[in-house]
CHARMM-style PDB file with segment names, atoms N, HN, CA, C and O in Angstrom:
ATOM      1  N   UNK     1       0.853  -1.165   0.000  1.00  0.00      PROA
ATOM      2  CA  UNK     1       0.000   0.000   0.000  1.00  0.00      PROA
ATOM      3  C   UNK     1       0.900   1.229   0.000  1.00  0.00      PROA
ATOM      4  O   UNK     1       1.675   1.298   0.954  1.00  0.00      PROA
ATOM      5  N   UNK     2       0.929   1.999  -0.703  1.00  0.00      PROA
ATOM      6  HN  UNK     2       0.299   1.943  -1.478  1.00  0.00      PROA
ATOM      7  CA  UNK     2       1.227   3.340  -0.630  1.00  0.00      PROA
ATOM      8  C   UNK     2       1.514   4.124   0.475  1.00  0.00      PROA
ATOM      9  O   UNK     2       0.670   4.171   1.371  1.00  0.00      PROA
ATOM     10  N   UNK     3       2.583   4.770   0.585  1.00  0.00      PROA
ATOM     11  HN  UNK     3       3.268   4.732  -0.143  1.00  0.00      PROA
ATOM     12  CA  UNK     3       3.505   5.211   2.196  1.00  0.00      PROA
ATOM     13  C   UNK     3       2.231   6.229   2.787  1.00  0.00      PROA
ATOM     14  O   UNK     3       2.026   6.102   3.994  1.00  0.00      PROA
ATOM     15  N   UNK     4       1.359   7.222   2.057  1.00  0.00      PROA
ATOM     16  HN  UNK     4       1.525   7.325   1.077  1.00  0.00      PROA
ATOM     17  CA  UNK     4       0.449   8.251   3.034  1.00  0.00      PROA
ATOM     18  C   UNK     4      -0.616   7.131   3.544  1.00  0.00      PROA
ATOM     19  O   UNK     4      -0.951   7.082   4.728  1.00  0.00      PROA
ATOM     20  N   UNK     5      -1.207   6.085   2.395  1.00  0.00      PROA
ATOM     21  HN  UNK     5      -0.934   6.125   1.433  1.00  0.00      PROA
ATOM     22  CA  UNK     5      -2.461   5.237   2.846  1.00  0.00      PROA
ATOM     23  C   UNK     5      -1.998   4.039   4.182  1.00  0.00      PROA
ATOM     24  O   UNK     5      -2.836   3.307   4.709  1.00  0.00      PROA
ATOM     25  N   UNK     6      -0.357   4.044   4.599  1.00  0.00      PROA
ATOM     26  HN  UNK     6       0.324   4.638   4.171  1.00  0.00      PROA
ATOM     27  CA  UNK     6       0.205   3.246   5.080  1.00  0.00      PROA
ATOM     28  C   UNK     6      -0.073   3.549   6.810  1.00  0.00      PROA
ATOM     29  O   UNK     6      -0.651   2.821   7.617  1.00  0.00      PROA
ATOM     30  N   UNK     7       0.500   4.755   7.001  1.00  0.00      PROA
ATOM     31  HN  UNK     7       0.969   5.347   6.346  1.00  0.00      PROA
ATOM     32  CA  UNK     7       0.508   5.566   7.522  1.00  0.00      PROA
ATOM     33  C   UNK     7      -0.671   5.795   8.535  1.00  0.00      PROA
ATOM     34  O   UNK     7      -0.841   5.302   9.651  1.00  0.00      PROA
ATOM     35  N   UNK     8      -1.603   6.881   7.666  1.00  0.00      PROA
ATOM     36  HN  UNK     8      -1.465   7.281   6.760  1.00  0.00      PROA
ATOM     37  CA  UNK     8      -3.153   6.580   7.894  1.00  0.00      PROA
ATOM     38  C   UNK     8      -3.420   5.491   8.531  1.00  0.00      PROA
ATOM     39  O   UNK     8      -3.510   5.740   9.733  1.00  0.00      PROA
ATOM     40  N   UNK     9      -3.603   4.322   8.280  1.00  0.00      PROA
ATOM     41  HN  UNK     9      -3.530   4.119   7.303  1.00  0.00      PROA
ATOM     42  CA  UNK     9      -4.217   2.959   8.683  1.00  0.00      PROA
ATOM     43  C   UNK     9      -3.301   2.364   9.548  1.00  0.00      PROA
ATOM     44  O   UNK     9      -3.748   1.297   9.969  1.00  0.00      PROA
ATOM     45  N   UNK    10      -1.896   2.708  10.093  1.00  0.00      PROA
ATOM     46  HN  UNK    10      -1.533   3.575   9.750  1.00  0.00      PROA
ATOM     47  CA  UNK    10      -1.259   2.782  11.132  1.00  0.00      PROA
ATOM     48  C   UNK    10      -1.978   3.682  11.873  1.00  0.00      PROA
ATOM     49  O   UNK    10      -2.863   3.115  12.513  1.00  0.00      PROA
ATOM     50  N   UNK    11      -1.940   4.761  12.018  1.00  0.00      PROA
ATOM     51  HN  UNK    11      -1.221   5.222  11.498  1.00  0.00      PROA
ATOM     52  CA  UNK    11      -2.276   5.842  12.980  1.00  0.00      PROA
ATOM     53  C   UNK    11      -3.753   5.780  13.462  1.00  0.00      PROA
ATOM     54  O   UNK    11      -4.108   6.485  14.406  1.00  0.00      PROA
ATOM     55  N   UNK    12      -4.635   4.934  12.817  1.00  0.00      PROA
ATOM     56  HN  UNK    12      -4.347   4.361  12.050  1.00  0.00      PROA
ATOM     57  CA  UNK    12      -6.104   4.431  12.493  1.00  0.00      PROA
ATOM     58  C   UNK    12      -5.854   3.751  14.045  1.00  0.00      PROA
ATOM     59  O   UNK    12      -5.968   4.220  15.177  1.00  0.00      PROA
ATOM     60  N   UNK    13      -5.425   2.301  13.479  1.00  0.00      PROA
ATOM     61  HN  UNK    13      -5.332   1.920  12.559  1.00  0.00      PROA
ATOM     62  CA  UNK    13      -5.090   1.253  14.446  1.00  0.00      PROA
ATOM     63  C   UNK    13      -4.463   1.720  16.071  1.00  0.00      PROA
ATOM     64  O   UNK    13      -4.946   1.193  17.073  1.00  0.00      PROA
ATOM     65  N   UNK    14      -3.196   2.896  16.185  1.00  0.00      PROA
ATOM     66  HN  UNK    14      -2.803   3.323  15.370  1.00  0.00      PROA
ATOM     67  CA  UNK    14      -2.651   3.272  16.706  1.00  0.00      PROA
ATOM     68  C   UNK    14      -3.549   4.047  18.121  1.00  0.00      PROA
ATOM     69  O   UNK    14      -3.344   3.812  19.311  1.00  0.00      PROA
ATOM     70  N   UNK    15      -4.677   5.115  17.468  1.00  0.00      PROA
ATOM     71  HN  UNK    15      -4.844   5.306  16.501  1.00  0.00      PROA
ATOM     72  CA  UNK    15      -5.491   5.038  17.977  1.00  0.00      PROA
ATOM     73  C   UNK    15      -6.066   4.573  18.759  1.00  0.00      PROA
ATOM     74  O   UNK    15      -6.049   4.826  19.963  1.00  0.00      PROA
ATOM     75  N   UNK    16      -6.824   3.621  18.050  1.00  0.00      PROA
ATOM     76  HN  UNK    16      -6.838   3.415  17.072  1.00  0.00      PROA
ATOM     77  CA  UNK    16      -7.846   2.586  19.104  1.00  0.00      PROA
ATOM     78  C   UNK    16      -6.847   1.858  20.205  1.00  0.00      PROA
ATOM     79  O   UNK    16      -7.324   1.415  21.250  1.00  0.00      PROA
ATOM     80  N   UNK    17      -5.865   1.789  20.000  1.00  0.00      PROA
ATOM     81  HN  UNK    17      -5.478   2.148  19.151  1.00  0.00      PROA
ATOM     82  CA  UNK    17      -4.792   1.219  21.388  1.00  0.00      PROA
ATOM     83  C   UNK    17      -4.510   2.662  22.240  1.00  0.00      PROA
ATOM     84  O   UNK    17      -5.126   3.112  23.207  1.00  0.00      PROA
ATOM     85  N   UNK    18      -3.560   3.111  21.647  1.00  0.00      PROA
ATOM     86  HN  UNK    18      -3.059   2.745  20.862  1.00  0.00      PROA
ATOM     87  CA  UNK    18      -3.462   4.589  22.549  1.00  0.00      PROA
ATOM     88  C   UNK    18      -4.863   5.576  22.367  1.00  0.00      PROA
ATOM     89  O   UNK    18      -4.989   6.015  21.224  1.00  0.00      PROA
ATOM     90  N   UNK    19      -5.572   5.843  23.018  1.00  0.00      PROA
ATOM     91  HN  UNK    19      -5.470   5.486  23.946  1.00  0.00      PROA
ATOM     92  CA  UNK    19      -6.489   7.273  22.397  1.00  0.00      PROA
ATOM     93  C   UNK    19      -5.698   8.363  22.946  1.00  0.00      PROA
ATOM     94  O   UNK    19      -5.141   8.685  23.996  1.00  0.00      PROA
ATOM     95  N   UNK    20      -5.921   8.835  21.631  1.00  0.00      PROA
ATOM     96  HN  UNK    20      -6.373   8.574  20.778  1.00  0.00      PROA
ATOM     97  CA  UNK    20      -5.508   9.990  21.220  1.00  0.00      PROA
ATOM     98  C   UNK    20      -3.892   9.817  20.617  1.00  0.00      PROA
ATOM     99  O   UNK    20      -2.993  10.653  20.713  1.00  0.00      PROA
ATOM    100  N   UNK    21      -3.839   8.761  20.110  1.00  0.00      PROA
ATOM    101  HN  UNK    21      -4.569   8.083  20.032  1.00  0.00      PROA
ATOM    102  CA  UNK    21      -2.515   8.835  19.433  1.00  0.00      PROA
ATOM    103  C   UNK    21      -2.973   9.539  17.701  1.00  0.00      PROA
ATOM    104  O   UNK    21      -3.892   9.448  16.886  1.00  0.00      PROA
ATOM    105  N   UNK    22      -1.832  10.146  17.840  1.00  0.00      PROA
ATOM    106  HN  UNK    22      -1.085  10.220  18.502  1.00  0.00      PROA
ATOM    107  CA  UNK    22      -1.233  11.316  16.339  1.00  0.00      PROA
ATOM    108  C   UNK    22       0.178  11.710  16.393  1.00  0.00      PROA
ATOM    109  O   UNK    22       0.953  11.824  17.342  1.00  0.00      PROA
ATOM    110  N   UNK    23       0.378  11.976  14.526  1.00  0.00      PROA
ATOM    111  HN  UNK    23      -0.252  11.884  13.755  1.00  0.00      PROA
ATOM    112  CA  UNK    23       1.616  12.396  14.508  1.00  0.00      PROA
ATOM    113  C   UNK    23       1.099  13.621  13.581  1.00  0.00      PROA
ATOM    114  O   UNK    23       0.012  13.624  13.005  1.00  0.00      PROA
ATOM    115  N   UNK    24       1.911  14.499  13.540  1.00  0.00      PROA
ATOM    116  HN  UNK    24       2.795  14.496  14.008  1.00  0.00      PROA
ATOM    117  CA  UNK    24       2.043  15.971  12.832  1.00  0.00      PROA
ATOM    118  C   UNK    24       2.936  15.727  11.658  1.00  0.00      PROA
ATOM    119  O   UNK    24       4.113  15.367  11.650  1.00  0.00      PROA
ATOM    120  N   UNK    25       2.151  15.991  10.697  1.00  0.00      PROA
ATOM    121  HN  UNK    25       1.195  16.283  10.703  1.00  0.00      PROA
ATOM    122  CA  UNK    25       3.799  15.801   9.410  1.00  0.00      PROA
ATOM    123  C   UNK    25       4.652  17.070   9.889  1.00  0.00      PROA
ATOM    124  O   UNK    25       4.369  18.090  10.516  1.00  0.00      PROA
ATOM    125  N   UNK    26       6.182  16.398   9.140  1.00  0.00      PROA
ATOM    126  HN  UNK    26       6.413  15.569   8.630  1.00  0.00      PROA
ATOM    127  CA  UNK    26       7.155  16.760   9.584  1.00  0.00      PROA
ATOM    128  C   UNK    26       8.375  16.527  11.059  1.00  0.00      PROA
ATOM    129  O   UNK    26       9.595  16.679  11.118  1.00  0.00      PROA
ATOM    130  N   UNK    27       7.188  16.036  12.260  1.00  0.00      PROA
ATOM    131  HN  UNK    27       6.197  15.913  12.212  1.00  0.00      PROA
ATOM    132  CA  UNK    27       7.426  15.183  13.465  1.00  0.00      PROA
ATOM    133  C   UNK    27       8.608  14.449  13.736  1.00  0.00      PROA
ATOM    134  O   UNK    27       8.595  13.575  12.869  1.00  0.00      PROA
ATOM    135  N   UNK    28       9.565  14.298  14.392  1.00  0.00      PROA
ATOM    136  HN  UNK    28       9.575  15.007  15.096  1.00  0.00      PROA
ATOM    137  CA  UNK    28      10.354  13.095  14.525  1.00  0.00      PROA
ATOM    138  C   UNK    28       9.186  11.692  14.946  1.00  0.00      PROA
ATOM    139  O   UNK    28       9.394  10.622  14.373  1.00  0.00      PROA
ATOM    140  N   UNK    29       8.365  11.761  15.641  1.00  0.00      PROA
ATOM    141  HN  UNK    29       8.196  12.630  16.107  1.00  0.00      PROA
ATOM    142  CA  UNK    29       7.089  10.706  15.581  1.00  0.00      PROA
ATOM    143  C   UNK    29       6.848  10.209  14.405  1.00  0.00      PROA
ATOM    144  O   UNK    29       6.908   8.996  14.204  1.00  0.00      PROA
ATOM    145  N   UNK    30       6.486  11.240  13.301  1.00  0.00      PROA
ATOM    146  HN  UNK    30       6.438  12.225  13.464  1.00  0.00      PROA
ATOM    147  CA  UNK    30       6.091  10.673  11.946  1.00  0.00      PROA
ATOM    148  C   UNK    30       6.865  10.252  11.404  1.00  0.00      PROA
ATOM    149  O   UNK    30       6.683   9.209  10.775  1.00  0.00      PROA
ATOM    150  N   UNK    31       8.179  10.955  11.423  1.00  0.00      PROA
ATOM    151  HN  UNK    31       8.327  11.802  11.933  1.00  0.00      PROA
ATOM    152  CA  UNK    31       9.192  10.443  10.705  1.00  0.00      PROA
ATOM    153  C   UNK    31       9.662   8.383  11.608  1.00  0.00      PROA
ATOM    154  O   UNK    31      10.135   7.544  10.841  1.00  0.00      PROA
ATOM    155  N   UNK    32       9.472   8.080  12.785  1.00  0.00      PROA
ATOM    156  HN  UNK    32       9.088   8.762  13.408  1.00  0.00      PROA
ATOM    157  CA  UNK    32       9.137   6.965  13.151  1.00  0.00      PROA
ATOM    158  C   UNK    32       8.361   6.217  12.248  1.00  0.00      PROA
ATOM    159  O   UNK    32       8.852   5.298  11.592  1.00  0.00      PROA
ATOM    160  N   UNK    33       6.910   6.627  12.153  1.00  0.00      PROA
ATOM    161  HN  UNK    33       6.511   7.373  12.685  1.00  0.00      PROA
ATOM    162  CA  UNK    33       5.901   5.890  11.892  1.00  0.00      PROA
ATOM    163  C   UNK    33       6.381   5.531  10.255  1.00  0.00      PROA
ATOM    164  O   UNK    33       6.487   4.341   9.956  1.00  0.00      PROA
ATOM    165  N   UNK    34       6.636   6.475   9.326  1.00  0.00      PROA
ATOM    166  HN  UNK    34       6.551   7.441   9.568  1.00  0.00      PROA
ATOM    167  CA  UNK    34       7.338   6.206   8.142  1.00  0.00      PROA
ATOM    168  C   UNK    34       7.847   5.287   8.034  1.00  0.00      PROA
ATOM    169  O   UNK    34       7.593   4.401   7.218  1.00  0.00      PROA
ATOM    170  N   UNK    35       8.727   5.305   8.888  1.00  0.00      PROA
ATOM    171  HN  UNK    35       8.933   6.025   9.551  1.00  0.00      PROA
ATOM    172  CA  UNK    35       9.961   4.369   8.938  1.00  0.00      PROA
ATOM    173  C   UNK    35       9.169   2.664   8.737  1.00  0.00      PROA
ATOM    174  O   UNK    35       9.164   1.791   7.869  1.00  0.00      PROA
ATOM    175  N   UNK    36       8.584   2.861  10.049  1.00  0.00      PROA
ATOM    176  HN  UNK    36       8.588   3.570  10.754  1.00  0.00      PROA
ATOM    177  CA  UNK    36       8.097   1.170  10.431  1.00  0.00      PROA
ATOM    178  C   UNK    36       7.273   1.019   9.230  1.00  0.00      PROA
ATOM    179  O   UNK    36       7.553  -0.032   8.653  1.00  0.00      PROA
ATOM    180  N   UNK    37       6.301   1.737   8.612  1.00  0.00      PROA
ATOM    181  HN  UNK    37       6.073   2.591   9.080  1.00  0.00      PROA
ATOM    182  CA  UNK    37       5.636   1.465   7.798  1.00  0.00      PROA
ATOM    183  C   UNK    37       6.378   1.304   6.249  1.00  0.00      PROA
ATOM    184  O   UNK    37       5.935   0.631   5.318  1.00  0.00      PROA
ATOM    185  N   UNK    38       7.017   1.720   6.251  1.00  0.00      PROA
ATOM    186  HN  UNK    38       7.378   2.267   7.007  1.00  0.00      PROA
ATOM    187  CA  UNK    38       8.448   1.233   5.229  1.00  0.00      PROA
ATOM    188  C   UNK    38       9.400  -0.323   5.374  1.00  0.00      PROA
ATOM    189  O   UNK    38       9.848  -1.076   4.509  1.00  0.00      PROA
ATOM    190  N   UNK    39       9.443  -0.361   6.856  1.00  0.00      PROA
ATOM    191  HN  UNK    39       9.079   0.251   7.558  1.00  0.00      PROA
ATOM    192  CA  UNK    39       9.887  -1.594   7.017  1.00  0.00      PROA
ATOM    193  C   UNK    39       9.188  -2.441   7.020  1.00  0.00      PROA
ATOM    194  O   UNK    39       9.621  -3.473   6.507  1.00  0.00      PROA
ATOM    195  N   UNK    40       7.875  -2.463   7.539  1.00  0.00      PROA
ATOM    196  HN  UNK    40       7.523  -1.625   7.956  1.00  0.00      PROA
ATOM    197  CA  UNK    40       6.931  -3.442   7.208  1.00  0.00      PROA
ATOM    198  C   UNK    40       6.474  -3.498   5.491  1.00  0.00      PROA
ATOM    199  O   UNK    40       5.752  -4.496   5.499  1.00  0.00      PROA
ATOM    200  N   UNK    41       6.486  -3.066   4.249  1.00  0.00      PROA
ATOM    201  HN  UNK    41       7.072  -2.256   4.243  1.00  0.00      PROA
ATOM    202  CA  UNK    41       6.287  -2.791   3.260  1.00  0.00      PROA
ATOM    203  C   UNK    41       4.766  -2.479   3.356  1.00  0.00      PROA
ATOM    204  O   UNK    41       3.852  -3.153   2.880  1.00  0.00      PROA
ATOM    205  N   UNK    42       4.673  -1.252   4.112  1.00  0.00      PROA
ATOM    206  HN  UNK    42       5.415  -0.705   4.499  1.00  0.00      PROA
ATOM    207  CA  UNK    42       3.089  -1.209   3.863  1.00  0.00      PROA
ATOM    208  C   UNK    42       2.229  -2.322   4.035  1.00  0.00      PROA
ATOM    209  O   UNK    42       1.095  -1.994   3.688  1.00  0.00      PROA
ATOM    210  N   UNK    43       2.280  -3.461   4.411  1.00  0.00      PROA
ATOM    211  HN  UNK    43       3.201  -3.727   4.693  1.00  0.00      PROA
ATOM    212  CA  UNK    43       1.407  -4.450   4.681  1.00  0.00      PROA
ATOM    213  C   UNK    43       0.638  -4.522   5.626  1.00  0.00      PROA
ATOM    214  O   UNK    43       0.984  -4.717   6.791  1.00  0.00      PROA
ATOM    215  N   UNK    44      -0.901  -4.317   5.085  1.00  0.00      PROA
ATOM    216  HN  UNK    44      -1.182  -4.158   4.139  1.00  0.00      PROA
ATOM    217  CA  UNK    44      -1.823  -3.988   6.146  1.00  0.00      PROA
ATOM    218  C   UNK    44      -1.819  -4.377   7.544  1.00  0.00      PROA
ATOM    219  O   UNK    44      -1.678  -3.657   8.533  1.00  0.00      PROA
ATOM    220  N   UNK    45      -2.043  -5.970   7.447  1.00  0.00      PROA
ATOM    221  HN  UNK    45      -2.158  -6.555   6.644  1.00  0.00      PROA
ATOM    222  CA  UNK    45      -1.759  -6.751   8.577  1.00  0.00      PROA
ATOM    223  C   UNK    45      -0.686  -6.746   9.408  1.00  0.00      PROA
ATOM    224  O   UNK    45      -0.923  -6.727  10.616  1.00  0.00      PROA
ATOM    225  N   UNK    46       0.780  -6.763   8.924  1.00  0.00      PROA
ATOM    226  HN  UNK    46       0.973  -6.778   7.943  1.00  0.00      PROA
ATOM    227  CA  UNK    46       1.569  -6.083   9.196  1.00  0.00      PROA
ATOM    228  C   UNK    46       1.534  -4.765  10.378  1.00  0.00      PROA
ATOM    229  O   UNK    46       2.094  -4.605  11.462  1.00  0.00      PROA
ATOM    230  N   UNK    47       0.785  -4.118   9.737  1.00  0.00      PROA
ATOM    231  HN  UNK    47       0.330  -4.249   8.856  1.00  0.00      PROA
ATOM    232  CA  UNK    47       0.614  -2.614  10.345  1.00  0.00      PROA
ATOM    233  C   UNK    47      -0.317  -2.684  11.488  1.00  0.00      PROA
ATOM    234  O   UNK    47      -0.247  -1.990  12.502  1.00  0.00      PROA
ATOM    235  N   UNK    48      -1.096  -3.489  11.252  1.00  0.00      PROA
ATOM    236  HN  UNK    48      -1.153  -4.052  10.428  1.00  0.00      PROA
ATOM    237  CA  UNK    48      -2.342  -3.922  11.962  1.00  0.00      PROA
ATOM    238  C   UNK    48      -1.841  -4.227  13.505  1.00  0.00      PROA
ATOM    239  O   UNK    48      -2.138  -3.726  14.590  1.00  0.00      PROA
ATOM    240  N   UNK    49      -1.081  -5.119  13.161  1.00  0.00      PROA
ATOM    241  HN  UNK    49      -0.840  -5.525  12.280  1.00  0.00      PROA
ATOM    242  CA  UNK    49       0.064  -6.007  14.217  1.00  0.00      PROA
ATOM    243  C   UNK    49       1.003  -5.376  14.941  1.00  0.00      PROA
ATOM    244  O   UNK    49       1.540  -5.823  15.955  1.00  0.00      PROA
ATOM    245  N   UNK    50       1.159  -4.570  14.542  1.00  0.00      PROA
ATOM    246  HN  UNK    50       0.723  -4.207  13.719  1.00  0.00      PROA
ATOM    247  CA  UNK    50       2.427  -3.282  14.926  1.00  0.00      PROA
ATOM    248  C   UNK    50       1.553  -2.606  15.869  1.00  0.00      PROA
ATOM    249  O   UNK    50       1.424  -2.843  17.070  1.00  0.00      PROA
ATOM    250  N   UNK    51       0.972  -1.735  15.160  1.00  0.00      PROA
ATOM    251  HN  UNK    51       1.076  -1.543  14.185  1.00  0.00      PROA
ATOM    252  CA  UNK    51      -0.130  -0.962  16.318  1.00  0.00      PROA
ATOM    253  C   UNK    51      -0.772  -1.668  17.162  1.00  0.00      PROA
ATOM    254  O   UNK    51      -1.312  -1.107  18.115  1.00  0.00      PROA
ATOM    255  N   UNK    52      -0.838  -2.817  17.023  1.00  0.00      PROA
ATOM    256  HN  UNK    52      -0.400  -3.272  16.248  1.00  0.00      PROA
ATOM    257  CA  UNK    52      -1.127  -3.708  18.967  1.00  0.00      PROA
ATOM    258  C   UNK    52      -0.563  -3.642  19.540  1.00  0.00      PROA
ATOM    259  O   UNK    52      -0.985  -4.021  20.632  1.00  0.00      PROA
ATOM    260  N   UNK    53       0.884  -3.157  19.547  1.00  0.00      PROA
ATOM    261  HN  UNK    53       1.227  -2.849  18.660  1.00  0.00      PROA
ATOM    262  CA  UNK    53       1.933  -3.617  20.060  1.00  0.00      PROA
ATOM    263  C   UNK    53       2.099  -2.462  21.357  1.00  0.00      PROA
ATOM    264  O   UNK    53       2.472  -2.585  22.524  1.00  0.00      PROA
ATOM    265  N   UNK    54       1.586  -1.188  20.468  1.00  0.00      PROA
ATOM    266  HN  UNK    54       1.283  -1.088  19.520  1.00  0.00      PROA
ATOM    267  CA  UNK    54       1.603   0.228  21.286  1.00  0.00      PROA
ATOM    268  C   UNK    54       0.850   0.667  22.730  1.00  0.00      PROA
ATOM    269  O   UNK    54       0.611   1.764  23.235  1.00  0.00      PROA
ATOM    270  N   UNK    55       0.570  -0.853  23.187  1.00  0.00      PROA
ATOM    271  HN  UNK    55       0.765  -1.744  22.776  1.00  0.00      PROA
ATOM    272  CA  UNK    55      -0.003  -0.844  24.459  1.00  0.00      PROA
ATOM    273  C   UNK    55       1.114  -1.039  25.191  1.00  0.00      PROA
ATOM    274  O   UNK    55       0.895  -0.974  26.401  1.00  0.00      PROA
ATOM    275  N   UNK    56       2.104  -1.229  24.923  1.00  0.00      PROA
ATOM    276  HN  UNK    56       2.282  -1.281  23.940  1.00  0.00      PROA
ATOM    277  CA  UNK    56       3.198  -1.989  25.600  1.00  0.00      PROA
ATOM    278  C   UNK    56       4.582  -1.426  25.476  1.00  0.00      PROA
ATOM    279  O   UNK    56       5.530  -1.447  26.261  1.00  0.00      PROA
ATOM    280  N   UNK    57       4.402  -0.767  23.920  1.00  0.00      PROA
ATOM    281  HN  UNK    57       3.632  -0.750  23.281  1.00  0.00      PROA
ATOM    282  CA  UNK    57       5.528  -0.716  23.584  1.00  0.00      PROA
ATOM    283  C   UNK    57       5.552   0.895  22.639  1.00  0.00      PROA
ATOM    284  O   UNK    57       4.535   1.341  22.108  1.00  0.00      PROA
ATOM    285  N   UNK    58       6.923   1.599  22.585  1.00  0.00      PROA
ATOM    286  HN  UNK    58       7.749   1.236  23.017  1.00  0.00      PROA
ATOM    287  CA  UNK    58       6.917   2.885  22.081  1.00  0.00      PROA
ATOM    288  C   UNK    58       7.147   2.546  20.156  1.00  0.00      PROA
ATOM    289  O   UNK    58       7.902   1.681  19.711  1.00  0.00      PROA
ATOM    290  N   UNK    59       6.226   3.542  19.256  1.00  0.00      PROA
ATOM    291  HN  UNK    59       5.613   4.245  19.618  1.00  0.00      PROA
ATOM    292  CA  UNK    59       6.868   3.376  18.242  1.00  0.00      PROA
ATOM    293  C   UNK    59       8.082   3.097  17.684  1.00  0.00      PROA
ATOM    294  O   UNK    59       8.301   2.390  16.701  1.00  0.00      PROA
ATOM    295  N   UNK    60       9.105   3.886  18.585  1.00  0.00      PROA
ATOM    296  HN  UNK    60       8.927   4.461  19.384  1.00  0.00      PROA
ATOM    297  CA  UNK    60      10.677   3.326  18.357  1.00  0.00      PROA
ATOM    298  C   UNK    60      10.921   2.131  18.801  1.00  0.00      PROA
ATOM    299  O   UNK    60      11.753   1.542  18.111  1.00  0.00      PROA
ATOM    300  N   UNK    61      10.323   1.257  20.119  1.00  0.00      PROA
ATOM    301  HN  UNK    61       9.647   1.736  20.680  1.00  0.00      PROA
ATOM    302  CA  UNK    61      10.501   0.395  20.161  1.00  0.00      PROA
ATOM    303  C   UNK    61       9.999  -0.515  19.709  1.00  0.00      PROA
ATOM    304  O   UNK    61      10.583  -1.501  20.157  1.00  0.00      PROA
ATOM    305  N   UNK    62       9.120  -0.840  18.965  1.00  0.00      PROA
ATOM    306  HN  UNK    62       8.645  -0.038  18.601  1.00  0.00      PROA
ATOM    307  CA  UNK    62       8.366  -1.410  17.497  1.00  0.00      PROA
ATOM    308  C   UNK    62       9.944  -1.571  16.922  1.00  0.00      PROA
ATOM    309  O   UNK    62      10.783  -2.467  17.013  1.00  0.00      PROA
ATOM    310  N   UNK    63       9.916  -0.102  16.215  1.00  0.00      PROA
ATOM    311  HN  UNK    63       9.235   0.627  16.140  1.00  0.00      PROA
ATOM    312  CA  UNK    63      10.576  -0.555  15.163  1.00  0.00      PROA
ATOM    313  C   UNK    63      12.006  -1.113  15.246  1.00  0.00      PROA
ATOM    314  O   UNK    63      12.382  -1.877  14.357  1.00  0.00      PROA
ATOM    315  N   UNK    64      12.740  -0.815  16.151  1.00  0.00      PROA
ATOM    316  HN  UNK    64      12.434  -0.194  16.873  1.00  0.00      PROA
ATOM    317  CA  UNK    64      14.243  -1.141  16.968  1.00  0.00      PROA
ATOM    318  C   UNK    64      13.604  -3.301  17.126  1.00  0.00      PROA
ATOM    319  O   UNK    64      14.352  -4.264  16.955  1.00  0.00      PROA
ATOM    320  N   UNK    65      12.780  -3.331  17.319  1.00  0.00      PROA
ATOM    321  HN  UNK    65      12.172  -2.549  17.457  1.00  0.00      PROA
ATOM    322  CA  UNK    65      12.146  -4.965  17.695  1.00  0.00      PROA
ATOM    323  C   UNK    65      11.940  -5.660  16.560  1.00  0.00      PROA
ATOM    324  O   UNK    65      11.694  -6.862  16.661  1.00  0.00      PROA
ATOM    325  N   UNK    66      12.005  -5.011  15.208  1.00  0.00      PROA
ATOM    326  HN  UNK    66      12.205  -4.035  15.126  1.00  0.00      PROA
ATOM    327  CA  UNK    66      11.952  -5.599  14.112  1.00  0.00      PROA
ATOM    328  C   UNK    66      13.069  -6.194  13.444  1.00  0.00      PROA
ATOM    329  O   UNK    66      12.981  -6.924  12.457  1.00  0.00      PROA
ATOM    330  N   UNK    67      14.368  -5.772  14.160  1.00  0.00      PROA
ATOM    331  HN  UNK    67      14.439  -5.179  14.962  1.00  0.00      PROA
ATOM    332  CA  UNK    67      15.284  -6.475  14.001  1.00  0.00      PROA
ATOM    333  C   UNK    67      15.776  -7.757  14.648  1.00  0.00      PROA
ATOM    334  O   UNK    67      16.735  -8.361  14.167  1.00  0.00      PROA
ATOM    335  N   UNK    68      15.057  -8.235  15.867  1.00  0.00      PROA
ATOM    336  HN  UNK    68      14.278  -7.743  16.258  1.00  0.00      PROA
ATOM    337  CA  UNK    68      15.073  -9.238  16.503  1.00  0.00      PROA
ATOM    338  C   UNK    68      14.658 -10.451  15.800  1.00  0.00      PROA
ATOM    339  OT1 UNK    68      14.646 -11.532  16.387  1.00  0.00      PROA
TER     340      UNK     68
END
């Protein structure tokens, strides 16, 4: 999926775990969320899976855990 529609539907998901989670373009946050959503190749489920994670865990540490 396309890096803005990626994004979106991260921050969707991200949401419903954190409320009130957002990033501001331009952000070191967004620039995070980019990232993971780049490393995951945009894959919904993927993304889906990631943002569960944010009960527990910080976007950087998502993505720093993807190398494990």
């Amino acid at each position: 999926m396309p890096e803005p529609a990626a994004i979106a539907l991260f921050e969707d998901r991200a949401a419903a775990v954190v409320p009130g989670f957002a990033t501001r373009p331009g952000s070191a946050d967004r620039a995070t969320v980019a990232e993971l959503c780049r490393r995951l190749d945009g894959i919904p489920l993927a993304l889906e899976l990631a943002a569960g994670r944010l009960g527990a865990l910080s976007v950087e540490q998502v993505l720093h855990r993807l190398d494990d």
